[in-house]
XYZ file of C-alpha atoms in Angstrom:
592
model
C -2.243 63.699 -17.863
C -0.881 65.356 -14.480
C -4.350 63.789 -12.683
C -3.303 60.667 -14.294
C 0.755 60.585 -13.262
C -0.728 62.065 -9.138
C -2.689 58.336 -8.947
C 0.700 56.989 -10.449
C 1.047 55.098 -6.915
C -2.311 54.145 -6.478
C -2.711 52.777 -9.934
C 0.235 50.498 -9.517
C -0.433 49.173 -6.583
C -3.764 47.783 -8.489
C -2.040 46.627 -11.446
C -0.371 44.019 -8.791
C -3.305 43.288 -7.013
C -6.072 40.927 -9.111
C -8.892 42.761 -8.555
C -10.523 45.593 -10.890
C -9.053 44.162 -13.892
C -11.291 46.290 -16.412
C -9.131 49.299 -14.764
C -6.033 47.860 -15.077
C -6.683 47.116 -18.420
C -7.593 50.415 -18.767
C -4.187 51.825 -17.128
C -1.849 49.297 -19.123
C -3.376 50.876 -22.145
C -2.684 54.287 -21.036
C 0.703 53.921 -19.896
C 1.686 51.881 -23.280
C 0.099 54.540 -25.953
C 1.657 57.645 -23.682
C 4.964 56.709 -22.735
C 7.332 59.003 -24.461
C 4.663 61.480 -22.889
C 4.502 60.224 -19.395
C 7.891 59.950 -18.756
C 8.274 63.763 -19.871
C 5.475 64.856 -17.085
C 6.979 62.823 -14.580
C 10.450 63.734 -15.010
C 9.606 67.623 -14.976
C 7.035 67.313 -11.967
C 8.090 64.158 -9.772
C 10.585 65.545 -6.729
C 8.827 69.301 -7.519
C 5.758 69.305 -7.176
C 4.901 65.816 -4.597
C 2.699 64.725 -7.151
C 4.417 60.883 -6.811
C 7.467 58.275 -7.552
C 8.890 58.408 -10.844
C 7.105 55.770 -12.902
C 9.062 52.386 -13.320
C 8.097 49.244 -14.529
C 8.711 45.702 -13.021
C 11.760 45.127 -14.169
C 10.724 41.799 -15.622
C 8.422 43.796 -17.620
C 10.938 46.081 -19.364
C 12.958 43.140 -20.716
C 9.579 41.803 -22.377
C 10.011 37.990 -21.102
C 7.634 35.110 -21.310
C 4.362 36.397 -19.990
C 4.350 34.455 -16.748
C 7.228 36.227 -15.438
C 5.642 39.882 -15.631
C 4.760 40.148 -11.916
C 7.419 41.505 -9.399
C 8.124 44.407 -7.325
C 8.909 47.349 -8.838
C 12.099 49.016 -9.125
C 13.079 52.605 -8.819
C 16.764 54.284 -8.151
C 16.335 56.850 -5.176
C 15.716 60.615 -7.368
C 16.284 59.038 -10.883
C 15.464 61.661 -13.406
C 15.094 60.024 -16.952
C 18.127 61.021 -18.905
C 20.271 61.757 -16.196
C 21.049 58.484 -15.068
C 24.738 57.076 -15.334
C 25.663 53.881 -13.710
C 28.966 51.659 -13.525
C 29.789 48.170 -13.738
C 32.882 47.483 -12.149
C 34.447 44.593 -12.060
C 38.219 44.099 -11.099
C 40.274 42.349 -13.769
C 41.375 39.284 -11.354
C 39.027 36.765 -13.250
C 36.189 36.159 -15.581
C 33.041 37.139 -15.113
C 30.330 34.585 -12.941
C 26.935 34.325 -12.506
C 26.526 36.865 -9.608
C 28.645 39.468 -12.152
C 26.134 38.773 -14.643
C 23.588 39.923 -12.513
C 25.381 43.145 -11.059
C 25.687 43.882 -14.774
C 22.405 43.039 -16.061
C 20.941 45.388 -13.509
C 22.900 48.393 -14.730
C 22.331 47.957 -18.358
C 18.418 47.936 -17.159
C 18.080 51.108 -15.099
C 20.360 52.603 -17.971
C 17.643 52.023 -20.694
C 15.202 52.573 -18.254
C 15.642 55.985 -17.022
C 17.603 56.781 -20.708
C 20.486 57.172 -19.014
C 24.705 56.041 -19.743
C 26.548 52.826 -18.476
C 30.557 53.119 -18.051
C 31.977 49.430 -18.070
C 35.392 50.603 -15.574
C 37.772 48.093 -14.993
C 38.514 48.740 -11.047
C 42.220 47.428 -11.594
C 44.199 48.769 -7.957
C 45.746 45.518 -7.418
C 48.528 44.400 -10.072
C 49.255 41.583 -7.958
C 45.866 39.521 -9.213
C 45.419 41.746 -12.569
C 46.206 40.630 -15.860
C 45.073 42.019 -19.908
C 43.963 38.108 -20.159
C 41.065 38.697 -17.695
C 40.368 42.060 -19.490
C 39.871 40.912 -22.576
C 37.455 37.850 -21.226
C 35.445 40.631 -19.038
C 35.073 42.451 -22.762
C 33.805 38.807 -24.134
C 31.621 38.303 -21.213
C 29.783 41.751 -21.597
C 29.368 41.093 -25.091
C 27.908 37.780 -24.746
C 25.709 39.167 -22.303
C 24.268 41.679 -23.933
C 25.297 44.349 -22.180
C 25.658 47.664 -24.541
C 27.528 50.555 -22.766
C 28.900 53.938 -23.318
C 32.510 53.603 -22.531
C 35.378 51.377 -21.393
C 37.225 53.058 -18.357
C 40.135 52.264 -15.867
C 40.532 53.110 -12.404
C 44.485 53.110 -13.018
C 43.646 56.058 -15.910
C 42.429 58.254 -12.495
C 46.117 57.230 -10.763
C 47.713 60.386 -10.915
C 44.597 62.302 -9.500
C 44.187 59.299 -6.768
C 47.771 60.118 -6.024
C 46.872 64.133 -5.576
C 43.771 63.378 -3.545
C 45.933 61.185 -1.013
C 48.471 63.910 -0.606
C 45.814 66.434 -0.234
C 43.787 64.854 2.579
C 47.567 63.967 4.442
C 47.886 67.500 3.973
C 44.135 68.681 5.504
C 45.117 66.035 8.569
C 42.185 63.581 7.120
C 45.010 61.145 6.516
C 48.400 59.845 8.085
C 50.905 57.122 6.899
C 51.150 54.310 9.319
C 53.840 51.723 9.725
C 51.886 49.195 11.914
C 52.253 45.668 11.384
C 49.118 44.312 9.559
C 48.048 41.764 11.751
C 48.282 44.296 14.802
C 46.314 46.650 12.808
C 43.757 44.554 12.301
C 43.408 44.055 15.645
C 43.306 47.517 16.939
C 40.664 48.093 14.061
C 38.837 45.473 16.286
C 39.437 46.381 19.380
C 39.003 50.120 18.344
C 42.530 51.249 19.559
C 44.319 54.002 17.392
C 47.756 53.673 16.075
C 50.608 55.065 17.469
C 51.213 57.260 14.001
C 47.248 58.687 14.083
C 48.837 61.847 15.231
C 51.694 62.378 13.475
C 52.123 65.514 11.828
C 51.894 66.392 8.875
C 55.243 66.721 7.827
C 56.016 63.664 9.261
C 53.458 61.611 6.673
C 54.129 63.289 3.685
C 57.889 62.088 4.441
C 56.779 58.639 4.865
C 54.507 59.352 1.528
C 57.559 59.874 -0.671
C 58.821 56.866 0.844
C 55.776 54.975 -0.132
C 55.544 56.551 -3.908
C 59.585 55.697 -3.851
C 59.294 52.274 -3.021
C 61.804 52.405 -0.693
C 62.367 49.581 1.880
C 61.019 51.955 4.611
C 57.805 52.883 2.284
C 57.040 49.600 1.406
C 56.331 49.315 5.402
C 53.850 51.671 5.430
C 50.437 52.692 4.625
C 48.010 55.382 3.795
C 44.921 55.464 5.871
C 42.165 57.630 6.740
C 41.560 59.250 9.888
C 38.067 58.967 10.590
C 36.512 57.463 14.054
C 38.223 54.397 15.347
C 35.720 54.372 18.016
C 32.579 54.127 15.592
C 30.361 51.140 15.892
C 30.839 50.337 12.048
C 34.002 48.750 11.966
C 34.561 50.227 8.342
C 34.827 53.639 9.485
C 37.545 52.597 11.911
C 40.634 54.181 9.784
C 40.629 52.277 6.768
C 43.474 51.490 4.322
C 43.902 54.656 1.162
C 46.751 53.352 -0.357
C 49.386 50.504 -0.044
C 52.709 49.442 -1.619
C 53.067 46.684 -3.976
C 56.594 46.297 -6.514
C 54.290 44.174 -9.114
C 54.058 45.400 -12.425
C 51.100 46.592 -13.532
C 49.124 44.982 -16.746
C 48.641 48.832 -18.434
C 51.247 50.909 -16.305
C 54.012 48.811 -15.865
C 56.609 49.505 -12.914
C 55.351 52.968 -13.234
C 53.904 53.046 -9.645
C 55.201 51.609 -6.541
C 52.136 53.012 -4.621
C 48.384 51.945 -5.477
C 44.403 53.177 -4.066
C 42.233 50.651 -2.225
C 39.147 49.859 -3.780
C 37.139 51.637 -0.664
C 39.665 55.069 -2.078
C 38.913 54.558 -5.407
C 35.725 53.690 -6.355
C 33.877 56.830 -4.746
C 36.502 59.125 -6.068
C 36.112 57.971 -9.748
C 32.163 57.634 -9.620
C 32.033 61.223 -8.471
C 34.664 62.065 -11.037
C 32.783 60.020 -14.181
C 29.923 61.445 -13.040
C 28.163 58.416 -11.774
C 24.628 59.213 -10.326
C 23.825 55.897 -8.895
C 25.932 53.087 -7.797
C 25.065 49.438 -7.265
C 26.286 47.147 -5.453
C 25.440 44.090 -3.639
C 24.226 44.070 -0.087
C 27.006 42.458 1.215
C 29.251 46.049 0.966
C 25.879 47.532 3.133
C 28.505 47.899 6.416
C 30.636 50.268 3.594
C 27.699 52.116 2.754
C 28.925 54.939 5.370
C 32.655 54.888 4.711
C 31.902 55.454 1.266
C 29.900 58.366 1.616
C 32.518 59.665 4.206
C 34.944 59.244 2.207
C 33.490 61.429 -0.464
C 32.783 63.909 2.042
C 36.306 64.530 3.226
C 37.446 64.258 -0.545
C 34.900 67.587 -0.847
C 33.361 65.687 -4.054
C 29.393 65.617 -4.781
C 27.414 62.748 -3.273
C 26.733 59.582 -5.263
C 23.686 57.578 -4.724
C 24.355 53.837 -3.712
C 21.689 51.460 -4.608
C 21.829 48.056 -2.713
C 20.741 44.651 -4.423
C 21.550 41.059 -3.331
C 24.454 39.072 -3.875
C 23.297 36.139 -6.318
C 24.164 32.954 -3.948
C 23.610 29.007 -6.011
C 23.781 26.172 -3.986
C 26.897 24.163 -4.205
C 28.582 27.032 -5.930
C 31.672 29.069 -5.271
C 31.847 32.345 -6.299
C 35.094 33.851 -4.709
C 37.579 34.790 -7.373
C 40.220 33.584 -4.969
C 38.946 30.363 -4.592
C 38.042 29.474 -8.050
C 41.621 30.899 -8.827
C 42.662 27.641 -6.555
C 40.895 25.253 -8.734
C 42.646 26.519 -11.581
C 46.168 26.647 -10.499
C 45.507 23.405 -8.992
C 43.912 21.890 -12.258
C 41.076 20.639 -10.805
C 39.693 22.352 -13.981
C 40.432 22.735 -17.067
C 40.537 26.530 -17.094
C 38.328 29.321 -16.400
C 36.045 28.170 -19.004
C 35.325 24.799 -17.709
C 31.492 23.545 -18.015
C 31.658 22.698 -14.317
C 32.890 26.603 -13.028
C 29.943 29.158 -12.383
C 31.377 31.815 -15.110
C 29.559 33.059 -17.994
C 32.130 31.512 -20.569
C 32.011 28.439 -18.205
C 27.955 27.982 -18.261
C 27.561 28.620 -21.729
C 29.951 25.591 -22.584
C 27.479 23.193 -20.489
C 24.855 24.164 -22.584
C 22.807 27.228 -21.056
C 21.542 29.437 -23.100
C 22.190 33.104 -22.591
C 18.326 33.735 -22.864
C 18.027 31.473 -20.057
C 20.478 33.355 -17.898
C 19.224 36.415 -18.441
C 15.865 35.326 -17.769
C 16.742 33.751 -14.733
C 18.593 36.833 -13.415
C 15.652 39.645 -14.299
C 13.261 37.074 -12.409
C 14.638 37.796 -9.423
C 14.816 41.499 -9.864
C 16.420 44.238 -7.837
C 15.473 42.390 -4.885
C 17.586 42.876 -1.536
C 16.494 39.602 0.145
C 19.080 37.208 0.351
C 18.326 33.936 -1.364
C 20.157 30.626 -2.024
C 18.946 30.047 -5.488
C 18.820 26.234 -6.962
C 20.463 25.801 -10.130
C 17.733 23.628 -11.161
C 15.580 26.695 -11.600
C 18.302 28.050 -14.173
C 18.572 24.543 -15.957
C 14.637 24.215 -15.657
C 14.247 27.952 -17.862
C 16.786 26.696 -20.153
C 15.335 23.529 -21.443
C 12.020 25.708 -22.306
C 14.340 27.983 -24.746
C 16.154 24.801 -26.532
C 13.640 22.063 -26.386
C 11.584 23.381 -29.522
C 14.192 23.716 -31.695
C 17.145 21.313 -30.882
C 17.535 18.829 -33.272
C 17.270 15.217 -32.800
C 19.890 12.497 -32.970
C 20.206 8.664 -32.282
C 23.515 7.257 -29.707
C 23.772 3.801 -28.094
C 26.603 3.216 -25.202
C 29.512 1.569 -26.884
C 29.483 -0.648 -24.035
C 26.517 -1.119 -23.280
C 24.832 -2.655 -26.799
C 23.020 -5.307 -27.961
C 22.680 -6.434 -31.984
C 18.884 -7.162 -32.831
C 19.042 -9.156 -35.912
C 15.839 -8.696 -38.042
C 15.172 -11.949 -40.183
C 12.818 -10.532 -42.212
C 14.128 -6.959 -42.088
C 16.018 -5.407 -45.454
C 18.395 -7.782 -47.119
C 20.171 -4.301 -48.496
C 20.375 -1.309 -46.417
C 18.207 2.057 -47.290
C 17.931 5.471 -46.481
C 15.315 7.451 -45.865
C 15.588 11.573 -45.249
C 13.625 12.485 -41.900
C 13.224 16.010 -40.142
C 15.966 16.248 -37.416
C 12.718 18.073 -35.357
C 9.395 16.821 -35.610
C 7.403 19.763 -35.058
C 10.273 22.459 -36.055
C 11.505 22.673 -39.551
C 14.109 25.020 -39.348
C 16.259 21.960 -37.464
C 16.924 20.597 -41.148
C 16.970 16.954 -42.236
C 18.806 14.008 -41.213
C 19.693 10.521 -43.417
C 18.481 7.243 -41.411
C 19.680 3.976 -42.614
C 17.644 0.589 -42.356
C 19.195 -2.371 -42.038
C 18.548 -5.953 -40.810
C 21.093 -5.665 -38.350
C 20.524 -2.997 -35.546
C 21.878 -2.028 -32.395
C 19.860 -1.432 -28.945
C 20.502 -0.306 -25.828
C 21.431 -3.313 -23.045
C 19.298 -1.322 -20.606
C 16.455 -1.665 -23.275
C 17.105 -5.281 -24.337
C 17.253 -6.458 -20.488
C 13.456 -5.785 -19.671
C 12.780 -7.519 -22.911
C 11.274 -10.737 -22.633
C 10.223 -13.686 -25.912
C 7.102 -12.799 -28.033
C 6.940 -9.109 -26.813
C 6.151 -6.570 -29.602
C 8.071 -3.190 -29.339
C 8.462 0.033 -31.118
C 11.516 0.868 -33.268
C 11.621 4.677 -33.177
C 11.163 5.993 -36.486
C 10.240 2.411 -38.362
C 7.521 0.449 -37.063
C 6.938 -2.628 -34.462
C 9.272 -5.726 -34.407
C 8.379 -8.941 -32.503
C 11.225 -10.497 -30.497
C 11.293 -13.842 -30.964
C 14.537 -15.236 -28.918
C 16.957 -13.278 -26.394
C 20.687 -15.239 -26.767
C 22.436 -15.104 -23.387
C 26.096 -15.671 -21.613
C 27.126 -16.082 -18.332
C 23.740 -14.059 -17.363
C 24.489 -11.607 -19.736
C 22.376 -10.545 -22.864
C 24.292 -11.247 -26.048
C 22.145 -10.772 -29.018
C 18.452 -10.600 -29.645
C 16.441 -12.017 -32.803
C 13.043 -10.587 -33.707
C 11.075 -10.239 -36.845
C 9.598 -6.889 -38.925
C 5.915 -6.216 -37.904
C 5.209 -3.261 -39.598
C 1.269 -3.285 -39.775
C 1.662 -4.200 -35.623
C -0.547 -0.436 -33.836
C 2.793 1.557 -31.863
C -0.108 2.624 -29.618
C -0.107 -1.168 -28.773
C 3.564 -1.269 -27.439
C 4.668 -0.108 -23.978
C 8.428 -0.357 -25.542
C 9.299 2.407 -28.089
C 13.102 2.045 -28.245
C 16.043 4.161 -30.436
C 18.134 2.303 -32.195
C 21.144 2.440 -34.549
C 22.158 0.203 -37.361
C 25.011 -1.607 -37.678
C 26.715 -0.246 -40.283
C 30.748 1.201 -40.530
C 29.746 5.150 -40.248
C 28.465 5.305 -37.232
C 30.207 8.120 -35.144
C 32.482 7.773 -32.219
C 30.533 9.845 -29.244
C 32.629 10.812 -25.521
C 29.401 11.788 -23.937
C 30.546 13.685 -20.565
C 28.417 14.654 -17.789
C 29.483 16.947 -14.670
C 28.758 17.593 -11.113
C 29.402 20.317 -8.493
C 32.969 21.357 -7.656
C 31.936 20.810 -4.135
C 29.793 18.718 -2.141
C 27.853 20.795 0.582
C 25.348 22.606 -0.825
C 25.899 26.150 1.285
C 29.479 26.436 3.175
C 29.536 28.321 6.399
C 31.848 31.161 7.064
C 34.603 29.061 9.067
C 34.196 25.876 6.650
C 37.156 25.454 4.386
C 35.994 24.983 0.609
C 38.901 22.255 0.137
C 37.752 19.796 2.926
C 34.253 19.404 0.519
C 35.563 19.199 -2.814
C 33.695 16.194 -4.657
C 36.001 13.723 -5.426
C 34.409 13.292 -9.076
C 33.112 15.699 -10.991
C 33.299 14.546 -14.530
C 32.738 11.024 -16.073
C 33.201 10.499 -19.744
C 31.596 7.653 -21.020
C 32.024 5.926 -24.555
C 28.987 5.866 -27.272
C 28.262 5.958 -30.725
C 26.085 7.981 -32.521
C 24.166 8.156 -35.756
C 26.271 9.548 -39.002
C 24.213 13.029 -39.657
C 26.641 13.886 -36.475
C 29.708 14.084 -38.399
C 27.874 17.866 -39.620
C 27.318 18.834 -36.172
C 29.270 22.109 -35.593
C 31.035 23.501 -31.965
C 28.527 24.977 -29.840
C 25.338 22.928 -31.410
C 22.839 21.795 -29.031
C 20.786 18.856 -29.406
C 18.937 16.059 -28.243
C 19.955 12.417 -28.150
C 16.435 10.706 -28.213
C 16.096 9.517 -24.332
C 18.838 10.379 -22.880
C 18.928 13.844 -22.138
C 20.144 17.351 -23.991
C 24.338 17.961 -24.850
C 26.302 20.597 -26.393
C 28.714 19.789 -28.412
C 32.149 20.641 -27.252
C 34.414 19.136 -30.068
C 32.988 18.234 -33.581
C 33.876 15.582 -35.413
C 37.515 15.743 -36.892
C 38.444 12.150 -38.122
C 37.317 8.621 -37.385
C 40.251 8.159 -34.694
C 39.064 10.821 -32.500
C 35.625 11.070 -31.118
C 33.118 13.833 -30.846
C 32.758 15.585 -27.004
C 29.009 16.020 -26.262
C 28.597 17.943 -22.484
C 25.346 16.734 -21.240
C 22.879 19.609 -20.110
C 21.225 19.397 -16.936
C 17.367 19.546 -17.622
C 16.048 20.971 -14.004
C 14.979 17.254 -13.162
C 18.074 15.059 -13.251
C 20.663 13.962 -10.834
C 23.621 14.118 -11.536
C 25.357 10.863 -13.343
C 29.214 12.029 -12.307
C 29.361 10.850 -8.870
């Protein structure tokens, strides 16, 4: 076994290569009837004995995806032992959780299960000014609908008293001092790497301006902790960054209780070495942090933390600031946070994506630190794989849009016959179909239509067309006869259709485009100068009467058109049913 875990390197390396397959074979085999044994070897001998890396597999393997998704590099956290692992997800209570969250928490509910270890869900909640128990409980939803199973649920304002003594204490030790300067001149010393008047104050004289600060007073409220490290260092981030900072809102747990409150650079190393966090991640975009967090800990006299860097998940035509999707929503260009056309988890799932799909998505890109723009095609592309077998089918003609094909020889009195709402997949249930000799067509279909031509009726049999009524250029009404015994394989027309009869279902059937219109902003672009003037077009249909049972949340498939979740069942007659239309990874959109 310890031969066997020393050639752990070598042997994966082959496993991603396509040659000597008999000895990858061979090695799979091994490593799936010895696990619970390997990982005891290589916990007790990797880091002691040089015998190799700690064995991890691709993390697309460890999820147990579709098959063609099992390549990809492998993923290990820097001196992992199995069941000492604990690692955070953090996100700040200022919004629901998006796509790129999903990913920052997918990856630390994977290297949790893989190395055996614990996940802490903490809610990093220093800023009461953007905070609120609304965006808690949604980041609880989100979590849930993801997947993700944790240990505990923590807060970074539980650790506000001891954030409080560890401030004081490094004013104290002269690795702090309250300063006073205006923010926009700070900001520009931080640039220019000139220190503030107050960096040598002593002592005495910023614990005085402290109490002022924890007081609230006019004169506190002016100030601000920061820590004295090198304003001279090349990495801006070291350059005396901002502890702590006034702020009079209330806070969603505390209350008034605190006038003073920790930056998230203060907290989140102080309360990762105090939960006993082994391994942070975060995205590559904090990698200029990387070194003020680790100083930080160091003057704090706390044990190191290892930070693990992965890449920010960018999608084209997306926005993924809090701050600016905020603006969309105080500026109803959105419903709410849970509109189909916003990037969040709550917001996704309403178009129609399946959390299988997400997931998916996410684990196929891995732990990767390149930085990619990533096509939401791709995502819509997965998804359609996952609902395609098993959505049922259904029948809807645009209201306005129509034309009545009157069948002379068709059924004098209407019948019903029970189909399968899935051809090939039983477990979509049955649906009722009525036959009439009155039926409704598309006017897309009716328009390339021309006298004598045989076509399809979907679910029925051929029909001949035998005259095409028109007014002012415009189709009015086709007449065609029954021609049952006619081959479908004949026909290069197979058309849906509806009859015309009172209980057919009122249908809004929306689709949606992107918020904005540029499919990557740069830095100094301004997100409101390429909104897309429309985003959402609702248009009129109606559908086939087995919709009346379709239930909030259903998926399904109007026969050639295209995929839609249902958004609002059916409640009366009056009021029609909401179908969101689901992107498919090939369409454009129809909004614009």
């Amino acid at each position: 076994m310890l031969i066997f875990v020393r050639n752990w390197p070598t042997m994966e390396s082959l496993r991603r290569s396509k040659k000597y397959q008999n000895l990858v074979r061979w090695f799979n085999s091994i490593a799936l009837d010895y696990a619970s044994t390997l990982d005891e070897v290589v916990s007790a001998y990797v880091g002691k004995r040089g015998i190799g890396k700690s064995p991890a597999p691709s993390l697309k393997e460890k999820v147990h995806v579709s098959k063609e998704i099992t390549s990809g590099p492998e993923v290990d956290l820097p001196g992992a032992k199995v069941g000492e692992v604990c690692v955070r997800f953090a996100p700040e209570p200022s919004g629901y959780l998006h796509i790129g969250h999903a990913k920052a928490g997918l990856l630390n509910k994977y290297f949790a299960e893989r190395y055996k270890g614990r996940l802490i869900v903490r809610f990093d909640d220093t800023n009461p000014s953007k905070e609120s128990n609304e965006f808690v409980e949604n980041v609880l939803k989100d979590i849930d609908t993801l997947g993700i199973k944790y240990d505990v649920v923590t807060y970074t304002s539980d650790y506000f008293p001891k954030l409080m003594e560890m401030a004081e204490s490094l004013i104290k030790q002269g690795k702090a001092y309250v300063d006073d300067t205006p923010k926009e001149q700070m900001r520009k010393e931080r640039m220019d790497g000139v220190e503030s008047k107050c960096r040598n104050n002593t002592v005495e004289e910023n614990l005085a301006l402290w109490r002022e600060m924890v007081n609230g007073t006019e004169r506190g409220m002016q100030c601000c902790v920061r820590g004295k490290l090198d304003m001279q260092d090349p990495n801006k981030s070291l350059r005396d960054p901002v502890y702590y900072r006034c702020n009079t809102d209330p806070h969603h747990r505390v209350g008034s209780k605190y006038r003073v409150y920790p930056t998230y650079d203060f907290a989140c190393p102080f309360v990762d070495a105090l939960e006993g966090v082994t391994h942070a991640l975060r995205s590559s975009e904090y990698h200029d942090r990387n070194a003020q967090y680790y100083r930080i800990l160091q003057d704090m006299g706390l044990r190191r933390v290892e930070i693990y860097e992965f890449s920010r998940l960018n999608m084209v035509y997306t926005l993924l600031s809090k701050r600016k999707l905020l603006w969309f929503v105080q500026n109803k260009k959105v419903d709410d946070w849970t509109d189909p056309r916003f990037p969040t988890v709550q917001g996704i799932v309403r178009r129609g994506l399946k959390i299988e799909a997400l997931i998916q998505f996410i684990l196929e890109q891995g732990a990767s630190k390149n930085l990619n723009l990533m096509e939401w095609d791709k995502l819509w592309t997965i998804n359609k794989k996952i609902i395609d077998p098993v959505c049922a089918r259904h029948t809807a003609v645009l209201k306005d849009q129509r034309v009545l094909l009157t069948l002379t020889n068709g059924p004098e009195k209407p019948f019903t016959r029970i189909l399968p709402r899935h051809k090939k997949y039983e477990g979509a249930g049955k649906k009722a179909t009525t036959f009439t000799n009155r039926i409704w067509l598309e006017y897309a279909d009716a328009s390339v239509i021309s006298v004598g031509q045989e076509v399809t009726l979907m679910d029925w049999g051929n029909a001949i067309i035998q005259e095409i009524k028109t007014e002012n250029g415009l189709i009015t009404q086709l007449v065609g006869e029954l021609h049952l015994e006619g081959s479908v394989k004949s026909t290069k027309l197979k058309l849906t259709w509806l009859p015309d009869i009172e209980d057919l279902v009122s249908l809004s059937l929306v689709e949606f485009d992107y918020l904005i219109n540029k499919k990557k902003l740069e830095e100094d672009e301004d997100f409101i100068d390429n909104l897309n003037p429309c985003t959402r077009r609702e248009t009129p249909a109606l559908g086939d009467p087995n919709m009346r049972n379709l239930k909030q949340g259903e998926i399904i498939q109007l026969e050639r058109k295209t995929y839609y979740r249902c958004d609002v069942p059916f409640v009366r007659p009056s009021k029609p049913i909401v179908l969101f239309a689901i992107p498919d990874g090939r369409q454009q959109s129809a909004a614009n």
